[in-house]
Amino acid sequence: MPSVADLLVERLAEANIDNVFGLPGGETVEILDSIRRSGVGFTLVHRECSAAFMASATARLTGRPSACLTTLGPGATNVVTGVAHAALDRTPVIVITAQTPERMLPGHTHQVLDLGALFGPLTKASFHVQPDGADETICEAITLATTGRPGPVHLQISNDVAAQQATTLEARSAPPGSTAVATDSLQVALQILSESKRPILIAGLGLEPEGPYEEVLHLAEATHAPVIVTPKAKGAVPDDHPLSPGTIGLTWTDPVYEVLDQADCVVAVGFDVVELVKPWDHPAPLVWLASWANQDPELPAAAELIGTMGPALRRLAEADSHPEGGWGETIVAAHRRKHPRLQSMSSPPELLAPQAVLRVLREHVGREALITTDVGSHKILACLEWPAFVPNRFLVSNGLSSMGYSLSAAIAAGLILRDTPVVCTTGDAGLLMSMSELSTLARLQVPVTVVVFKDHALDLIRSQQKRAGKPAFATEFTAPDFVRIAEAHGIPAARVSSEETLTEAVKRFVESRKPALIEVAIDPSTYPTTPTGN
Ligand SMILES: Cc1ncc(C[n+]2csc(CCOP(=O)(O)OP(=O)(O)O)c2C)c(N)n1
Ligand SMILES: [Mg+2]
């Protein structure tokens, strides 16, 4: 009979989890040793939260569940933000933590925390694995993570339990396959679309893992419906497509609301309001199409299409649609003329406008490149204005919007997309929060170019202070010399403050196919979130 630890690793491997991210503790040595003896890889990180960010990015890019491992007590508390990210950004992460053996409880209190209570509200379920029924629990956890709306599931396993023998399940339930959406709902949706004069599609994070991108485009073109994307769905339709008006969800006044407000029908595909800063209140009939149910929260929907999205999108494209003249391509073109992206902005000498940074990156990293962004003023600009051409090549913590995400996500992406340039954009405060993983980047030698927007500020918060008529307070600091920090890790780095030097560094580093860091001196005054006036 296998040990519980061996069984766990076997079940992870069967779920196509080929790598676990984590940071060990004394209470994880059994599981670690099972991983060492298996074909499953292990990536050591330097802060547990990063392990969950990496696992989440891995799940997003592979379409499969992923896993992270931490010790008990402080390891478990350190992973919490990453687990919360997986919860609100809807990724199936198996979060494995250690725990003190039960035979030592309740007398032993060193490093003991109620991990079920800690992870319960953040996960789809938190399980305490026991030798009896271990296989059932592990299989249930893996299935649950990917069933319905994906999310993290927690398993706590002590070394004691991990070392014990476990009985394997005779028969296991098959993972859920594709499900057809209900025909009557499809009929209602077809009717709504055929009556619509100004239909809109909103593409959201739930397009993954199915990825029915061709079908989304086909429906858009068949009905002349502009496709608004959420940040996590950027690239669902290429940004230069004539039906691509822009990204929604960053502020209460995103330019694309001007298009959305005119819609008389909204087809929401894989849409999740967790991505929106502004509450959803659109009055037009909404067609809900997703692989999971319309709940938590439930949107007022005129038709609910729940199941495999591709075939339903193809059926919807057969609607007898008659959009009014000027809708679709014409309105998108006018909108794009009114709101040009990544415009040239004047900036003081020795500083670069953030728009210029993104423009140089866009010009030199190639259409297929993957970009990650952290959280702050630079995220809002990147989400609104980065032209994404390929689905799932823009990674962001958006449901949770946690700082410190982008470096970890970029490393995970680099491990998967070996031949695609990966660029991590981050604020200076975000990098300060996460730069323990520069060491991981240097060790793994994945080709990630880190671009740090150095403005010596928590700029987004400072802008909020300014908008509220308050002085900057506790939002300014002196950022360190990131070039020297990178070089101390053996990572080549450059400091730039002009478009020419930035272009040269981007070309050189992206071509090098090695880790690199570019520190850019930023003028934050042109961010869309910077209040205008005094
Ligand atoms: C973990 C975490 N802590 C705090 C916040 C609140 N917050 C949002 S943006 C921001 C400022 C980020 O500063 P920086 O990384 O330098 O980006 P900038 O706004 O300057 O572009 C803060 C503190 C957060 N989103 N996540
Ligand atoms: Mg900053």
XYZ file of C-alpha atoms and ligand atoms in Angstrom:
561
model
C 0.000 0.000 0.000
C 1.290 3.517 -0.785
C 1.756 6.119 1.903
C -0.698 9.009 2.067
C 2.078 11.259 0.722
C 2.802 8.935 -2.226
C -0.876 8.702 -2.971
C -1.262 12.484 -2.885
C 1.567 12.951 -5.367
C 0.204 10.182 -7.591
C -3.210 11.837 -7.692
C -1.646 15.225 -8.460
C 0.286 13.646 -11.337
C -2.884 11.979 -12.643
C -4.510 15.422 -12.693
C -1.604 16.545 -14.945
C -0.043 18.606 -12.188
C 3.606 18.257 -13.147
C 5.062 20.797 -10.750
C 4.400 21.918 -7.175
C 5.445 25.391 -5.992
C 6.357 25.850 -2.377
C 8.601 26.380 0.575
C 9.115 23.439 2.918
C 9.036 23.152 6.677
C 9.845 20.306 9.021
C 6.254 19.086 8.853
C 6.361 18.637 5.061
C 9.371 16.346 4.675
C 7.251 13.256 3.938
C 5.349 14.918 1.128
C 8.514 16.509 -0.220
C 10.225 13.171 -0.331
C 7.319 11.675 -2.223
C 7.583 14.519 -4.710
C 11.352 13.941 -5.000
C 10.787 10.276 -5.837
C 8.027 11.018 -8.350
C 8.057 12.544 -11.814
C 6.427 15.677 -10.399
C 8.711 18.710 -10.162
C 9.094 21.089 -7.243
C 9.887 24.792 -7.508
C 11.304 26.344 -4.382
C 10.147 29.905 -3.775
C 11.198 32.324 -1.068
C 7.812 33.437 0.212
C 4.829 31.126 0.329
C 2.443 33.674 -1.135
C 4.511 33.566 -4.345
C 3.957 29.809 -4.551
C 0.200 30.323 -4.715
C 0.563 33.154 -7.248
C 2.745 30.871 -9.397
C 0.345 27.963 -9.071
C -2.536 30.227 -10.021
C -0.733 31.570 -13.106
C 0.169 27.999 -14.053
C -3.468 26.912 -13.845
C -4.503 29.886 -15.941
C -1.955 29.105 -18.667
C -2.282 25.322 -18.763
C -6.027 25.028 -18.203
C -5.307 22.402 -15.560
C -5.330 22.454 -11.762
C -2.048 23.263 -10.051
C -0.607 22.953 -6.566
C 1.424 24.665 -3.887
C 2.889 23.361 -0.648
C 3.686 25.104 2.624
C 4.439 24.122 6.156
C 2.039 24.626 9.064
C 1.606 27.861 11.093
C 3.716 30.642 9.529
C 3.969 28.933 6.139
C 0.208 28.604 6.043
C -0.412 32.212 7.081
C 2.142 33.429 4.528
C 0.348 31.721 1.640
C -3.021 33.284 2.477
C -2.882 36.248 0.077
C -2.006 33.945 -2.811
C -4.904 31.664 -1.928
C -7.233 34.658 -1.778
C -5.982 35.611 -5.230
C -6.760 32.106 -6.529
C -10.237 32.404 -4.975
C -11.157 35.780 -6.462
C -9.315 35.238 -9.735
C -11.022 31.835 -10.039
C -8.144 29.417 -10.451
C -8.079 25.766 -9.368
C -5.145 25.637 -6.957
C -4.644 22.715 -4.573
C -3.194 24.341 -1.470
C -1.369 21.761 0.639
C -0.273 22.777 4.106
C 1.207 20.782 6.940
C -0.338 20.535 10.394
C 0.711 19.341 13.825
C -0.099 15.638 14.325
C -3.442 15.255 16.074
C -2.024 12.954 18.749
C -0.079 15.977 20.067
C -3.191 18.153 20.360
C -4.530 19.923 22.353
C -1.574 20.014 24.755
C 0.929 21.108 22.128
C 0.403 24.646 20.898
C 3.700 25.602 19.221
C 2.913 26.804 15.657
C -0.595 25.402 15.923
C -3.348 27.400 14.216
C -6.851 26.403 13.212
C -6.081 26.100 9.499
C -9.573 24.903 8.616
C -10.932 28.153 10.016
C -8.193 30.142 8.269
C -8.688 28.660 4.801
C -12.393 27.808 4.976
C -13.671 31.212 3.812
C -10.964 31.535 1.135
C -11.365 28.169 -0.529
C -14.081 25.993 -2.023
C -13.358 23.592 0.849
C -10.715 22.905 3.455
C -10.045 19.219 4.197
C -8.114 17.636 7.040
C -6.601 14.525 5.467
C -6.655 11.376 7.626
C -5.256 7.950 6.690
C -8.811 6.622 6.604
C -10.430 7.968 3.481
C -7.308 9.845 2.360
C -7.792 8.904 -1.273
C -11.450 9.969 -1.262
C -10.503 13.313 0.246
C -7.630 13.969 -2.158
C -9.669 13.026 -5.227
C -12.616 15.083 -4.032
C -10.356 18.097 -3.520
C -8.886 17.900 -7.014
C -12.294 17.445 -8.645
C -13.856 20.233 -6.598
C -11.169 22.741 -7.599
C -12.125 22.454 -11.266
C -15.852 21.800 -11.004
C -18.166 24.723 -11.709
C -16.461 28.032 -11.091
C -12.810 27.072 -10.453
C -11.161 27.952 -7.162
C -8.645 26.862 -4.562
C -9.111 23.864 -2.277
C -7.111 23.342 0.898
C -5.654 20.077 2.191
C -3.946 19.926 5.565
C -1.769 16.899 6.136
C 0.592 16.249 9.037
C 3.882 14.438 8.537
C 2.468 11.617 10.664
C -0.515 11.117 8.419
C 1.574 11.584 5.266
C 3.804 8.666 6.298
C 0.946 6.249 7.007
C -0.352 3.718 4.541
C -3.483 4.520 2.610
C -6.048 2.461 0.827
C -6.633 3.486 -2.754
C -10.127 3.990 -4.072
C -11.428 1.202 -6.267
C -13.631 3.320 -8.462
C -13.282 7.042 -8.938
C -15.733 9.370 -10.563
C -14.694 10.671 -13.967
C -13.983 14.393 -14.239
C -16.919 16.373 -15.591
C -16.974 16.420 -19.402
C -18.642 18.926 -21.696
C -22.281 19.795 -21.137
C -24.643 21.235 -23.698
C -26.532 24.378 -22.721
C -30.312 24.029 -22.397
C -32.160 24.354 -25.709
C -34.998 26.496 -24.325
C -32.520 29.029 -22.936
C -30.777 29.104 -26.306
C -34.086 29.900 -27.980
C -34.687 32.799 -25.595
C -31.167 34.099 -26.242
C -31.608 33.806 -30.020
C -34.846 35.761 -29.771
C -33.167 38.517 -27.727
C -30.309 38.753 -30.216
C -32.648 38.872 -33.187
C -34.566 41.794 -31.616
C -31.392 43.647 -30.654
C -30.304 46.688 -32.625
C -27.161 47.325 -30.607
C -25.772 44.051 -29.219
C -22.561 43.915 -27.192
C -20.442 40.993 -26.080
C -18.508 41.097 -22.828
C -15.728 38.525 -22.607
C -14.531 37.689 -19.109
C -12.107 35.532 -17.174
C -14.347 32.467 -17.500
C -13.415 32.009 -21.166
C -10.575 29.958 -19.753
C -9.964 27.073 -19.602
C -12.314 26.236 -22.487
C -10.962 29.042 -24.673
C -13.710 29.381 -27.319
C -11.992 32.402 -28.861
C -12.748 31.621 -32.499
C -16.402 31.215 -31.622
C -16.497 34.540 -29.759
C -15.058 36.271 -32.803
C -17.455 34.477 -35.116
C -20.479 35.555 -33.049
C -19.180 39.133 -32.899
C -18.696 39.307 -36.642
C -22.030 37.632 -37.389
C -23.953 40.117 -35.223
C -21.616 43.143 -35.596
C -21.362 43.215 -31.820
C -18.378 45.011 -30.279
C -16.510 42.753 -27.837
C -15.620 44.479 -24.578
C -13.036 42.526 -22.573
C -12.267 42.412 -18.879
C -8.599 42.684 -17.873
C -8.188 38.916 -17.563
C -9.786 38.393 -20.979
C -7.589 40.887 -22.795
C -6.629 39.451 -26.181
C -9.802 37.333 -26.407
C -10.343 39.369 -29.552
C -7.189 40.952 -30.991
C -6.974 44.544 -29.890
C -6.640 45.733 -33.496
C -9.832 43.976 -34.593
C -12.497 46.452 -35.806
C -14.944 45.161 -33.158
C -12.573 45.648 -30.220
C -13.485 48.826 -28.287
C -11.477 48.210 -25.118
C -11.244 46.958 -21.560
C -13.755 47.349 -18.748
C -13.472 47.129 -14.988
C -10.692 49.428 -13.860
C -12.484 52.620 -12.845
C -16.032 53.945 -12.667
C -15.401 55.916 -15.834
C -13.519 53.527 -18.130
C -13.863 54.963 -21.658
C -15.502 51.772 -22.881
C -18.605 52.462 -20.756
C -19.463 55.011 -23.471
C -19.963 52.080 -25.848
C -21.522 49.719 -23.327
C -24.088 52.309 -22.234
C -25.589 52.288 -25.730
C -26.125 48.520 -25.862
C -29.666 47.156 -25.934
C -28.497 43.573 -25.314
C -25.424 42.220 -23.539
C -24.101 38.732 -24.190
C -21.820 38.029 -21.246
C -19.405 35.198 -22.034
C -17.421 33.855 -19.100
C -18.127 37.175 -17.436
C -17.527 37.583 -13.706
C -18.299 40.891 -11.983
C -15.430 40.207 -9.575
C -13.360 41.928 -12.273
C -15.304 45.202 -12.117
C -14.587 48.090 -9.778
C -18.014 49.579 -10.588
C -21.088 47.528 -9.659
C -22.917 46.036 -12.633
C -26.175 47.894 -13.294
C -26.756 47.722 -17.043
C -30.477 47.819 -17.838
C -30.372 45.893 -21.154
C -31.371 42.210 -21.273
C -28.364 40.098 -20.358
C -27.593 36.709 -21.853
C -25.441 34.753 -19.393
C -23.144 32.231 -21.092
C -20.552 30.472 -18.969
C -19.421 27.042 -17.944
C -20.691 27.804 -14.454
C -23.962 28.947 -12.936
C -25.021 32.570 -12.653
C -24.644 32.927 -8.901
C -22.536 34.482 -6.160
C -23.598 37.100 -7.147
C -26.547 36.386 -9.422
C -26.877 38.902 -12.244
C -30.366 39.739 -13.518
C -30.283 37.648 -16.707
C -32.897 37.313 -19.418
C -31.407 33.964 -20.469
C -28.924 31.689 -18.721
C -26.787 29.446 -20.909
C -24.706 27.217 -18.688
C -22.400 24.624 -20.194
C -19.782 24.325 -22.894
C -19.528 27.763 -24.480
C -18.180 26.984 -27.965
C -21.225 25.194 -29.439
C -23.605 27.709 -27.810
C -21.668 30.615 -29.324
C -21.897 28.948 -32.736
C -25.680 28.593 -32.340
C -26.025 32.220 -31.239
C -24.132 33.296 -34.359
C -27.053 31.907 -36.352
C -29.403 34.513 -34.825
C -31.435 36.467 -37.329
C -29.707 39.658 -36.269
C -30.337 43.124 -37.700
C -28.122 45.659 -35.948
C -28.838 49.280 -36.749
C -26.666 51.100 -39.257
C -23.559 52.570 -37.690
C -23.480 50.010 -34.875
C -20.510 47.685 -34.541
C -17.438 48.536 -36.582
C -18.431 52.209 -37.071
C -19.050 52.956 -33.414
C -15.855 51.155 -32.413
C -13.812 53.134 -34.921
C -15.266 56.428 -33.613
C -14.636 55.379 -30.029
C -11.035 54.442 -30.773
C -10.446 57.773 -32.502
C -11.815 59.574 -29.439
C -9.706 57.526 -27.013
C -6.330 56.801 -28.594
C -4.116 54.392 -26.646
C -0.569 54.858 -25.389
C -0.368 58.381 -26.693
C 2.828 60.392 -26.673
C 2.928 62.488 -23.527
C 5.413 65.135 -22.647
C 7.426 64.379 -19.543
C 10.208 66.136 -17.678
C 13.755 65.385 -18.827
C 15.217 62.189 -17.358
C 11.732 60.775 -16.760
C 9.542 58.661 -19.033
C 5.782 58.762 -19.354
C 4.397 55.314 -18.473
C 2.580 55.315 -21.825
C 5.948 55.527 -23.567
C 7.214 52.516 -21.641
C 4.285 50.359 -22.689
C 4.535 51.631 -26.255
C 8.201 50.688 -26.523
C 7.483 47.272 -25.006
C 4.568 46.710 -27.385
C 6.728 47.583 -30.373
C 9.614 45.319 -29.469
C 8.374 42.207 -27.660
C 6.268 40.721 -30.471
C 2.549 40.020 -30.732
C 2.779 36.668 -28.954
C 4.599 38.004 -25.892
C 3.099 37.482 -22.449
C 2.988 40.437 -20.107
C 2.216 40.456 -16.411
C 1.255 43.524 -14.474
C 1.254 44.259 -10.778
C -1.228 46.496 -8.965
C -1.158 50.277 -8.858
C -1.396 53.160 -11.313
C 0.684 51.177 -13.793
C -1.827 48.301 -13.697
C -4.772 50.499 -14.549
C -2.897 52.011 -17.475
C -1.751 48.592 -18.710
C -5.230 47.088 -18.410
C -6.850 49.996 -20.223
C -4.264 50.608 -22.905
C -1.966 47.595 -23.474
C -2.891 46.221 -26.889
C -3.202 42.446 -26.411
C -3.374 40.409 -29.594
C -3.373 36.847 -28.299
C -5.727 35.305 -25.702
C -4.425 34.615 -22.213
C -1.162 36.496 -22.679
C -1.950 39.228 -20.135
C -1.743 38.090 -16.524
C -3.038 40.242 -13.700
C -4.387 39.823 -10.190
C -7.728 41.464 -10.769
C -10.387 39.867 -8.582
C -8.175 40.339 -5.539
C -5.891 42.974 -7.089
C -2.979 42.046 -4.902
C 0.354 43.793 -5.123
C 3.338 41.491 -5.402
C 1.752 39.190 -7.999
C 3.435 40.041 -11.281
C 6.963 38.745 -10.697
C 5.731 35.358 -9.493
C 3.219 35.098 -12.333
C 5.931 35.948 -14.870
C 8.252 33.275 -13.503
C 5.484 30.681 -13.723
C 4.686 31.826 -17.260
C 8.350 31.625 -18.244
C 8.484 28.023 -17.028
C 5.568 27.120 -19.300
C 6.090 29.314 -22.379
C 9.760 28.660 -22.886
C 9.857 30.178 -26.380
C 7.660 33.219 -25.765
C 9.049 36.492 -24.422
C 7.690 37.170 -20.934
C 7.715 40.687 -19.539
C 6.903 41.442 -15.911
C 5.783 45.022 -15.356
C 5.657 46.176 -11.767
C 5.512 49.270 -9.614
C 8.457 49.975 -7.360
C 6.434 49.214 -4.213
C 5.125 45.990 -5.742
C 8.648 44.859 -6.526
C 9.793 45.730 -3.020
C 7.005 43.477 -1.746
C 7.917 40.515 -3.947
C 11.578 40.777 -4.812
C 12.499 37.702 -2.816
C 11.553 35.930 -6.046
C 14.378 37.617 -7.979
C 16.394 34.842 -6.401
C 13.989 32.256 -7.832
C 14.196 33.950 -11.226
C 17.996 33.885 -11.158
C 18.059 30.216 -10.128
C 15.561 29.059 -12.731
C 17.020 31.232 -15.514
C 13.617 31.639 -17.135
C 13.601 34.367 -19.798
C 11.666 37.035 -17.920
C 12.403 40.726 -18.402
C 11.313 42.661 -15.317
C 10.402 46.283 -16.016
C 10.044 48.307 -12.835
C 8.129 51.590 -12.971
C 10.141 53.598 -10.470
C 8.261 56.614 -9.154
C 9.192 56.438 -5.453
C 5.522 56.247 -4.581
C 2.449 54.181 -3.939
C 1.237 56.321 -6.772
C -2.320 55.014 -7.039
C -2.956 55.694 -3.368
C -1.277 59.078 -3.560
C -3.640 59.937 -6.419
C -6.587 58.924 -4.267
C -5.302 61.194 -1.496
C -4.970 64.031 -3.984
C -8.474 63.475 -5.371
C -9.836 63.610 -1.830
C -8.095 66.950 -1.332
C -5.567 65.494 1.088
C -1.797 65.872 1.006
C 0.412 62.901 0.176
C 1.003 61.021 3.408
C 2.730 57.640 3.859
C 2.632 57.125 0.097
C 6.100 58.365 -0.841
C 9.411 56.649 -0.196
C 12.873 56.413 -1.644
C 13.000 53.343 -3.828
C 16.297 51.451 -3.805
C 18.714 50.921 -6.655
C 16.974 47.973 -8.323
C 19.806 47.622 -10.834
C 22.249 46.763 -8.089
C 19.727 44.477 -6.421
C 19.240 42.576 -9.684
C 22.962 42.418 -10.324
C 23.514 41.081 -6.819
C 21.382 38.142 -7.939
C 23.412 37.744 -11.127
C 20.599 39.244 -13.198
C 21.777 41.713 -15.860
C 20.064 45.067 -15.436
C 19.841 48.553 -16.907
C 18.580 51.917 -15.711
C 16.802 53.952 -18.379
C 15.163 57.329 -18.601
C 14.670 57.831 -22.347
C 12.811 55.998 -25.103
C 16.105 55.307 -26.892
C 17.829 53.674 -23.932
C 14.653 51.778 -23.064
C 14.324 50.483 -26.634
C 17.939 49.367 -26.670
C 17.573 47.569 -23.309
C 14.292 45.893 -24.256
C 15.703 44.567 -27.533
C 18.915 43.355 -25.921
C 17.285 41.684 -22.943
C 14.356 40.089 -24.774
C 16.763 38.645 -27.337
C 19.072 37.332 -24.595
C 16.392 34.773 -23.528
C 17.695 35.207 -19.974
C 16.377 36.946 -16.858
C 16.925 40.696 -16.902
C 15.684 43.833 -15.158
C 15.071 47.336 -16.471
C 14.563 50.159 -13.996
C 12.602 52.987 -15.620
C 12.422 56.445 -14.096
C 8.717 57.260 -14.408
C 6.790 60.504 -14.491
C 3.490 59.445 -12.900
C 1.655 62.661 -13.765
C 0.223 61.268 -17.016
C -1.396 58.152 -15.562
C -5.133 58.087 -16.345
C -5.702 57.879 -12.591
C -3.727 61.033 -11.813
C -6.166 63.794 -10.824
C -5.943 66.745 -13.155
C -5.801 70.292 -11.843
C -3.840 71.302 -8.780
C -1.000 43.435 -0.996
C -1.595 44.786 -1.245
N -1.393 45.778 -0.346
C -1.904 47.010 -0.571
C -2.672 47.250 -1.678
C -3.280 48.642 -1.911
N -2.574 49.285 -3.053
C -3.088 49.254 -4.304
S -2.106 50.006 -5.412
C -0.973 50.412 -4.249
C 0.276 51.173 -4.628
C 1.250 50.339 -5.395
O 2.445 51.057 -5.581
P 3.444 50.653 -6.738
O 3.647 49.198 -6.749
O 4.660 51.481 -6.650
O 2.594 51.020 -8.037
P 2.189 52.494 -8.572
O 0.808 52.802 -8.067
O 3.201 53.452 -8.033
O 2.215 52.381 -10.068
C -1.378 49.962 -2.986
C -0.619 50.185 -1.743
C -2.894 46.159 -2.557
N -3.666 46.277 -3.643
N -2.324 44.960 -2.329
Mg 5.244 53.280 -7.483
